[in-house]
Amino acid sequence: MAGPGGAVSGDRETLTSFPAFYRHWTPRLTGYLRAQTADRRWVEAITRESLLAARCGWDELVTCERPGVWLFRVATTLLRRWQAKAREQCTSLDEMVAGETGGDVMAAVRGLPRRQREAVALHCLLEFPVPDVARILGVSEDAAATHVERARGRMAGLVGAAEGEAR
C-alpha cells in the first residue's frame, strides 16, 4: 500500500497545503482502517472525522514534525472509541470478524488481537517505523516491536494452516 520509501516518505512535504495532505494520507488512512474493521461505514466515518480534525487544526498541524503520526494517532483513538461503544451495545467484534468469509490478508489481519492488528497494519502494510508505531499506539518502542512480531507469527501460522487446508 505504501510506495517506495514507505508511509513516512514525504511526510513534511504533504504540509504544503491541506489538499496535498489529504491526497497523500487519505488512501493510507483508509487502508489502515480497513485492516482494523470490515465495516466500511466506520472506515469512511473515522477517515472523515480524522481529516476534519486535521483541517480544523491545520495551523497547529503544519508545525508538527510528523503529521502522519498525528493523523494516525487521531484515527486510532477514534476507532478505539467506536469499538468500545460497539462492545457496550453487546456487539461482539470477534463474532463479526468470525462471520466474514474469504481468506484475504485483510480478513486475516482483522482476526488478530487489537494491538497486534494495529501494529502490523501500521508497520507492515503502511511501513511506519517502529518508533512511529509506538507513538501512534501510545506504547513503548519495545511493546510496539513485540506486537508486530507476535502478529507476524500469528499471520504465518494462519497462512500455513490455510495452505494445509488447500492441499
XYZ file of N, CA, C and O in Angstrom, residues 3 16-17 25 39 41 50 64-66 77 79-80 86-87 94 105 116 120 128 136 143-144 150 157 167:
104
model
N 4.124 3.387 -0.879
C 5.027 3.342 -2.022
C 6.455 3.155 -1.585
O 6.734 2.953 -0.409
N 2.363 21.202 2.418
C 2.357 22.395 1.575
C 0.960 22.988 1.498
O 0.806 24.191 1.373
N -0.059 22.132 1.558
C -1.448 22.585 1.566
C -2.305 21.455 2.115
O -1.903 20.289 2.095
N -2.500 11.309 2.415
C -2.802 10.472 3.571
C -4.130 9.731 3.505
O -4.282 8.693 4.153
N -16.199 -2.998 8.562
C -17.341 -2.106 8.429
C -16.943 -0.853 7.659
O -16.276 0.042 8.184
N -18.653 1.630 6.735
C -19.197 2.876 7.303
C -18.267 3.432 8.365
O -18.059 4.638 8.439
N -11.186 12.116 11.175
C -9.744 12.341 11.372
C -9.249 13.481 10.485
O -8.490 14.343 10.925
N 3.881 20.369 13.189
C 4.246 19.021 13.658
C 5.420 18.481 12.857
O 5.486 18.646 11.648
N 6.293 17.787 13.556
C 7.420 17.126 12.892
C 6.941 15.959 12.034
O 7.444 15.734 10.952
N 5.955 15.206 12.539
C 5.449 14.014 11.848
C 3.918 14.087 11.749
O 3.198 13.466 12.531
N -7.397 6.501 17.947
C -8.187 6.860 19.129
C -9.680 6.823 18.819
O -10.476 6.269 19.582
N -11.192 5.122 16.419
C -11.587 3.736 16.184
C -11.784 2.995 17.501
O -12.770 2.270 17.677
N -10.879 3.173 18.429
C -10.998 2.503 19.724
C -12.272 2.937 20.441
O -12.944 2.127 21.083
N -19.352 -0.081 20.518
C -19.983 -1.275 19.937
C -20.031 -2.400 20.960
O -21.038 -3.113 21.066
N -18.962 -2.571 21.741
C -18.951 -3.612 22.779
C -20.011 -3.327 23.836
O -20.666 -4.228 24.331
N -15.450 -9.739 17.707
C -14.879 -11.037 17.345
C -15.875 -11.856 16.530
O -15.500 -12.534 15.572
N -5.916 -11.313 2.991
C -4.985 -10.839 4.012
C -5.679 -9.919 4.995
O -5.459 -10.011 6.198
N -2.063 -6.184 18.148
C -1.282 -6.799 17.077
C -1.787 -6.335 15.718
O -1.009 -6.047 14.822
N 0.681 -4.348 13.224
C 1.100 -4.942 11.956
C 0.578 -4.129 10.777
O 1.267 -3.991 9.757
N 5.271 2.282 8.509
C 5.714 3.209 9.539
C 6.832 2.535 10.315
O 6.742 1.340 10.616
N 1.998 6.313 17.715
C 0.593 6.247 17.289
C -0.242 5.447 18.289
O -1.339 5.841 18.654
N 7.301 -2.481 23.211
C 5.955 -3.069 23.132
C 5.469 -3.083 21.683
O 4.891 -4.072 21.231
N 5.707 -2.001 20.957
C 5.288 -1.944 19.552
C 5.981 -3.037 18.750
O 5.341 -3.745 17.961
N 4.659 -10.611 17.207
C 3.619 -11.590 17.536
C 2.581 -11.677 16.412
O 2.105 -12.764 16.087
N 1.279 -18.478 10.994
C 0.528 -19.666 11.391
C -0.782 -19.776 10.623
O -1.167 -20.865 10.194
N -4.540 -27.994 0.392
C -3.935 -29.170 -0.243
C -4.780 -30.372 -0.106
O -5.656 -30.684 0.392
